[in-house]
C-alpha positions as protocol buffer text, in pm:
chain_id: "A"
residue {
  index: 1
  type: MET
  ca { x: -2728 y: -14806 z: 12633 }
}
residue {
  index: 2
  type: SER
  ca { x: -2670 y: -15069 z: 12381 }
}
residue {
  index: 3
  type: THR
  ca { x: -2802 y: -15055 z: 12015 }
}
residue {
  index: 4
  type: ILE
  ca { x: -3087 y: -15240 z: 11895 }
}
residue {
  index: 5
  type: PRO
  ca { x: -3098 y: -15399 z: 11565 }
}
residue {
  index: 6
  type: LEU
  ca { x: -3381 y: -15313 z: 11344 }
}
residue {
  index: 7
  type: THR
  ca { x: -3469 y: -15379 z: 10987 }
}
residue {
  index: 8
  type: LYS
  ca { x: -3545 y: -15075 z: 10755 }
}
residue {
  index: 9
  type: ARG
  ca { x: -3944 y: -15183 z: 10772 }
}
residue {
  index: 10
  type: GLY
  ca { x: -3907 y: -15247 z: 11153 }
}
residue {
  index: 11
  type: ALA
  ca { x: -3777 y: -14894 z: 11207 }
}
residue {
  index: 12
  type: GLU
  ca { x: -4060 y: -14751 z: 10993 }
}
residue {
  index: 13
  type: LEU
  ca { x: -4358 y: -14934 z: 11189 }
}
residue {
  index: 14
  type: LEU
  ca { x: -4215 y: -14815 z: 11508 }
}
residue {
  index: 15
  type: LYS
  ca { x: -4185 y: -14447 z: 11377 }
}
residue {
  index: 16
  type: GLU
  ca { x: -4558 y: -14484 z: 11254 }
}
residue {
  index: 17
  type: GLU
  ca { x: -4676 y: -14611 z: 11590 }
}
residue {
  index: 18
  type: LEU
  ca { x: -4495 y: -14338 z: 11770 }
}
residue {
  index: 19
  type: HIS
  ca { x: -4624 y: -14085 z: 11538 }
}
residue {
  index: 20
  type: ARG
  ca { x: -4988 y: -14227 z: 11574 }
}
residue {
  index: 21
  type: LEU
  ca { x: -4934 y: -14202 z: 11948 }
}
residue {
  index: 22
  type: LYS
  ca { x: -4822 y: -13861 z: 11952 }
}
residue {
  index: 23
  type: HIS
  ca { x: -5049 y: -13716 z: 11708 }
}
residue {
  index: 24
  type: VAL
  ca { x: -5382 y: -13905 z: 11740 }
}
residue {
  index: 25
  type: GLU
  ca { x: -5385 y: -14112 z: 12064 }
}
residue {
  index: 26
  type: ARG
  ca { x: -5236 y: -13850 z: 12305 }
}
residue {
  index: 27
  type: PRO
  ca { x: -5483 y: -13564 z: 12184 }
}
residue {
  index: 28
  type: ALA
  ca { x: -5793 y: -13783 z: 12198 }
}
residue {
  index: 29
  type: VAL
  ca { x: -5706 y: -13863 z: 12568 }
}
residue {
  index: 30
  type: ILE
  ca { x: -5644 y: -13514 z: 12650 }
}
residue {
  index: 31
  type: ILE
  ca { x: -6007 y: -13428 z: 12534 }
}
residue {
  index: 32
  type: SER
  ca { x: -6140 y: -13730 z: 12712 }
}
residue {
  index: 33
  type: ILE
  ca { x: -5962 y: -13604 z: 13045 }
}
residue {
  index: 34
  type: SER
  ca { x: -6110 y: -13265 z: 12990 }
}
residue {
  index: 35
  type: GLU
  ca { x: -6464 y: -13394 z: 12929 }
}
residue {
  index: 36
  type: ALA
  ca { x: -6444 y: -13637 z: 13251 }
}
residue {
  index: 37
  type: ARG
  ca { x: -6329 y: -13323 z: 13427 }
}
residue {
  index: 38
  type: ALA
  ca { x: -6619 y: -13129 z: 13323 }
}
residue {
  index: 39
  type: GLN
  ca { x: -6860 y: -13388 z: 13468 }
}
residue {
  index: 40
  type: GLY
  ca { x: -6765 y: -13276 z: 13820 }
}
residue {
  index: 41
  type: ASP
  ca { x: -6674 y: -13502 z: 14105 }
}
residue {
  index: 42
  type: LEU
  ca { x: -6342 y: -13659 z: 13985 }
}
residue {
  index: 43
  type: SER
  ca { x: -6312 y: -13894 z: 14295 }
}
residue {
  index: 44
  type: GLU
  ca { x: -6611 y: -14114 z: 14161 }
}
residue {
  index: 45
  type: ASN
  ca { x: -6554 y: -14056 z: 13789 }
}
residue {
  index: 46
  type: ALA
  ca { x: -6487 y: -14393 z: 13615 }
}
residue {
  index: 47
  type: GLU
  ca { x: -6434 y: -14195 z: 13273 }
}
residue {
  index: 48
  type: TYR
  ca { x: -6178 y: -13983 z: 13420 }
}
residue {
  index: 49
  type: ASP
  ca { x: -5991 y: -14262 z: 13598 }
}
residue {
  index: 50
  type: ALA
  ca { x: -5988 y: -14474 z: 13269 }
}
residue {
  index: 51
  type: ALA
  ca { x: -5864 y: -14162 z: 13074 }
}
residue {
  index: 52
  type: LYS
  ca { x: -5598 y: -14121 z: 13301 }
}
residue {
  index: 53
  type: GLU
  ca { x: -5488 y: -14476 z: 13290 }
}
residue {
  index: 54
  type: LYS
  ca { x: -5501 y: -14460 z: 12914 }
}
residue {
  index: 55
  type: GLN
  ca { x: -5298 y: -14169 z: 12931 }
}
residue {
  index: 56
  type: GLY
  ca { x: -5014 y: -14315 z: 13139 }
}
residue {
  index: 57
  type: PHE
  ca { x: -5007 y: -14608 z: 12916 }
}
residue {
  index: 58
  type: ILE
  ca { x: -4955 y: -14384 z: 12598 }
}
residue {
  index: 59
  type: GLU
  ca { x: -4685 y: -14171 z: 12764 }
}
residue {
  index: 60
  type: GLY
  ca { x: -4517 y: -14488 z: 12871 }
}
residue {
  index: 61
  type: ARG
  ca { x: -4541 y: -14629 z: 12507 }
}
residue {
  index: 62
  type: ILE
  ca { x: -4407 y: -14300 z: 12364 }
}
residue {
  index: 63
  type: GLN
  ca { x: -4080 y: -14293 z: 12604 }
}
residue {
  index: 64
  type: GLU
  ca { x: -4032 y: -14679 z: 12526 }
}
residue {
  index: 65
  type: LEU
  ca { x: -4039 y: -14619 z: 12139 }
}
residue {
  index: 66
  type: GLU
  ca { x: -3838 y: -14289 z: 12144 }
}
residue {
  index: 67
  type: GLY
  ca { x: -3574 y: -14481 z: 12350 }
}
residue {
  index: 68
  type: LYS
  ca { x: -3568 y: -14781 z: 12124 }
}
residue {
  index: 69
  type: LEU
  ca { x: -3546 y: -14556 z: 11804 }
}
residue {
  index: 70
  type: SER
  ca { x: -3269 y: -14339 z: 11949 }
}
residue {
  index: 71
  type: ALA
  ca { x: -3064 y: -14656 z: 12014 }
}
residue {
  index: 72
  type: ALA
  ca { x: -3162 y: -14809 z: 11677 }
}
residue {
  index: 73
  type: GLN
  ca { x: -2912 y: -14962 z: 11449 }
}
residue {
  index: 74
  type: ILE
  ca { x: -3078 y: -14998 z: 11129 }
}
residue {
  index: 75
  type: ILE
  ca { x: -2958 y: -15285 z: 10907 }
}
residue {
  index: 76
  type: ASP
  ca { x: -3026 y: -15329 z: 10548 }
}
residue {
  index: 77
  type: PRO
  ca { x: -2884 y: -15656 z: 10448 }
}
residue {
  index: 78
  type: ALA
  ca { x: -2906 y: -15581 z: 10067 }
}
residue {
  index: 79
  type: SER
  ca { x: -2626 y: -15284 z: 10131 }
}
residue {
  index: 80
  type: LEU
  ca { x: -2396 y: -15525 z: 10296 }
}
residue {
  index: 81
  type: ASP
  ca { x: -2118 y: -15745 z: 10134 }
}
residue {
  index: 82
  type: VAL
  ca { x: -2195 y: -16067 z: 10288 }
}
residue {
  index: 83
  type: SER
  ca { x: -2115 y: -16308 z: 10000 }
}
residue {
  index: 84
  type: GLY
  ca { x: -2448 y: -16538 z: 10055 }
}
residue {
  index: 85
  type: ARG
  ca { x: -2401 y: -16580 z: 10422 }
}
residue {
  index: 86
  type: ILE
  ca { x: -2698 y: -16549 z: 10651 }
}
residue {
  index: 87
  type: VAL
  ca { x: -2713 y: -16219 z: 10853 }
}
residue {
  index: 88
  type: PHE
  ca { x: -2950 y: -16013 z: 11035 }
}
residue {
  index: 89
  type: GLY
  ca { x: -3244 y: -15919 z: 10803 }
}
residue {
  index: 90
  type: ALA
  ca { x: -3174 y: -16198 z: 10552 }
}
residue {
  index: 91
  type: THR
  ca { x: -3498 y: -16422 z: 10466 }
}
residue {
  index: 92
  type: VAL
  ca { x: -3401 y: -16789 z: 10461 }
}
residue {
  index: 93
  type: ASP
  ca { x: -3572 y: -17086 z: 10284 }
}
residue {
  index: 94
  type: LEU
  ca { x: -3536 y: -17396 z: 10493 }
}
residue {
  index: 95
  type: GLU
  ca { x: -3625 y: -17781 z: 10440 }
}
residue {
  index: 96
  type: ASP
  ca { x: -3645 y: -18004 z: 10768 }
}
residue {
  index: 97
  type: LEU
  ca { x: -3449 y: -18318 z: 10676 }
}
residue {
  index: 98
  type: GLU
  ca { x: -3661 y: -18536 z: 10884 }
}
residue {
  index: 99
  type: ASP
  ca { x: -3997 y: -18485 z: 10736 }
}
residue {
  index: 100
  type: GLY
  ca { x: -3935 y: -18275 z: 10415 }
}
residue {
  index: 101
  type: THR
  ca { x: -4102 y: -17973 z: 10541 }
}
residue {
  index: 102
  type: LYS
  ca { x: -4011 y: -17641 z: 10381 }
}
residue {
  index: 103
  type: PHE
  ca { x: -4064 y: -17309 z: 10567 }
}
residue {
  index: 104
  type: THR
  ca { x: -3929 y: -16939 z: 10531 }
}
residue {
  index: 105
  type: TYR
  ca { x: -3790 y: -16725 z: 10802 }
}
residue {
  index: 106
  type: GLN
  ca { x: -3688 y: -16352 z: 10803 }
}
residue {
  index: 107
  type: ILE
  ca { x: -3437 y: -16296 z: 11081 }
}
residue {
  index: 108
  type: VAL
  ca { x: -3532 y: -15957 z: 11234 }
}
residue {
  index: 109
  type: GLY
  ca { x: -3488 y: -15756 z: 11565 }
}
residue {
  index: 110
  type: ASP
  ca { x: -3670 y: -15877 z: 11911 }
}
residue {
  index: 111
  type: ASP
  ca { x: -3951 y: -15599 z: 11871 }
}
residue {
  index: 112
  type: GLU
  ca { x: -4018 y: -15727 z: 11513 }
}
residue {
  index: 113
  type: ALA
  ca { x: -4045 y: -16081 z: 11553 }
}
residue {
  index: 114
  type: ASP
  ca { x: -4369 y: -16236 z: 11463 }
}
residue {
  index: 115
  type: ILE
  ca { x: -4383 y: -16610 z: 11400 }
}
residue {
  index: 116
  type: ALA
  ca { x: -4729 y: -16586 z: 11222 }
}
residue {
  index: 117
  type: SER
  ca { x: -4549 y: -16353 z: 10968 }
}
residue {
  index: 118
  type: ASN
  ca { x: -4241 y: -16581 z: 10958 }
}
residue {
  index: 119
  type: LYS
  ca { x: -4013 y: -16329 z: 11139 }
}
residue {
  index: 120
  type: ILE
  ca { x: -3802 y: -16480 z: 11391 }
}
residue {
  index: 121
  type: SER
  ca { x: -3582 y: -16271 z: 11634 }
}
residue {
  index: 122
  type: ILE
  ca { x: -3222 y: -16257 z: 11617 }
}
residue {
  index: 123
  type: SER
  ca { x: -3182 y: -16369 z: 11965 }
}
residue {
  index: 124
  type: SER
  ca { x: -3405 y: -16694 z: 11896 }
}
residue {
  index: 125
  type: PRO
  ca { x: -3217 y: -17049 z: 11907 }
}
residue {
  index: 126
  type: ILE
  ca { x: -3313 y: -17102 z: 11530 }
}
residue {
  index: 127
  type: ALA
  ca { x: -3160 y: -16754 z: 11401 }
}
residue {
  index: 128
  type: ARG
  ca { x: -2863 y: -16799 z: 11618 }
}
residue {
  index: 129
  type: ALA
  ca { x: -2781 y: -17130 z: 11460 }
}
residue {
  index: 130
  type: LEU
  ca { x: -2825 y: -17008 z: 11099 }
}
residue {
  index: 131
  type: ILE
  ca { x: -2628 y: -16691 z: 11145 }
}
residue {
  index: 132
  type: SER
  ca { x: -2309 y: -16672 z: 10912 }
}
residue {
  index: 133
  type: LYS
  ca { x: -2432 y: -17013 z: 10728 }
}
residue {
  index: 134
  type: GLU
  ca { x: -2486 y: -17031 z: 10364 }
}
residue {
  index: 135
  type: GLU
  ca { x: -2710 y: -17184 z: 10106 }
}
residue {
  index: 136
  type: GLY
  ca { x: -2658 y: -17560 z: 10112 }
}
residue {
  index: 137
  type: ASP
  ca { x: -2538 y: -17594 z: 10466 }
}
residue {
  index: 138
  type: VAL
  ca { x: -2713 y: -17854 z: 10704 }
}
residue {
  index: 139
  type: VAL
  ca { x: -2751 y: -17679 z: 11052 }
}
residue {
  index: 140
  type: ALA
  ca { x: -2876 y: -17847 z: 11383 }
}
residue {
  index: 141
  type: VAL
  ca { x: -3131 y: -17609 z: 11539 }
}
residue {
  index: 142
  type: GLN
  ca { x: -3263 y: -17635 z: 11873 }
}
residue {
  index: 143
  type: ALA
  ca { x: -3643 y: -17612 z: 11821 }
}
residue {
  index: 144
  type: PRO
  ca { x: -3951 y: -17658 z: 12061 }
}
residue {
  index: 145
  type: GLY
  ca { x: -4008 y: -17997 z: 11966 }
}
residue {
  index: 146
  type: GLY
  ca { x: -3663 y: -18101 z: 12009 }
}
residue {
  index: 147
  type: ASN
  ca { x: -3318 y: -18081 z: 11786 }
}
residue {
  index: 148
  type: ARG
  ca { x: -3392 y: -18074 z: 11408 }
}
residue {
  index: 149
  type: GLU
  ca { x: -3161 y: -18086 z: 11115 }
}
residue {
  index: 150
  type: VAL
  ca { x: -3252 y: -17825 z: 10841 }
}
residue {
  index: 151
  type: GLU
  ca { x: -3083 y: -17754 z: 10518 }
}
residue {
  index: 152
  type: ILE
  ca { x: -3065 y: -17408 z: 10386 }
}
residue {
  index: 153
  type: LEU
  ca { x: -3212 y: -17377 z: 10052 }
}
residue {
  index: 154
  type: ALA
  ca { x: -3182 y: -17010 z: 9987 }
}
residue {
  index: 155
  type: VAL
  ca { x: -3064 y: -16682 z: 10114 }
}
residue {
  index: 156
  type: ARG
  ca { x: -3221 y: -16365 z: 10000 }
}
residue {
  index: 157
  type: TYR
  ca { x: -3186 y: -16000 z: 10118 }
}
residue {
  index: 158
  type: ILE
  ca { x: -3498 y: -15801 z: 10079 }
}
């Protein structure tokens, strides 16, 4: 199995979710199943069916998280000697040269990506175009609205 890059914060979030599933959700669904069984006929018991379905989802998610965490390569860009280059985990301030719009992205793993939080996946076209570039570089990026040129204003390693 190949490694999965994660930021320190991304790994913490996955560990928190795993802990919640194992120690809160799993015991709660077991109690729900027990209560539904106590009601009698399981063939027509909607609560039992719903609880069993939820249990299946929880167990599947636990396995998925354990697999990701076991294959995780946790990367802290602040501890790397990258000489100002954009790497995984870096936060980048950009300016669109066409319309002057400024925006900030952090390059994260696929599981951490959330455009609403300005976190883009390492496998996204924008991140791939930015990797190894430096402050002051002008980069052509392929965006959903077409090709754009952006200038790298700043690179931070948080």
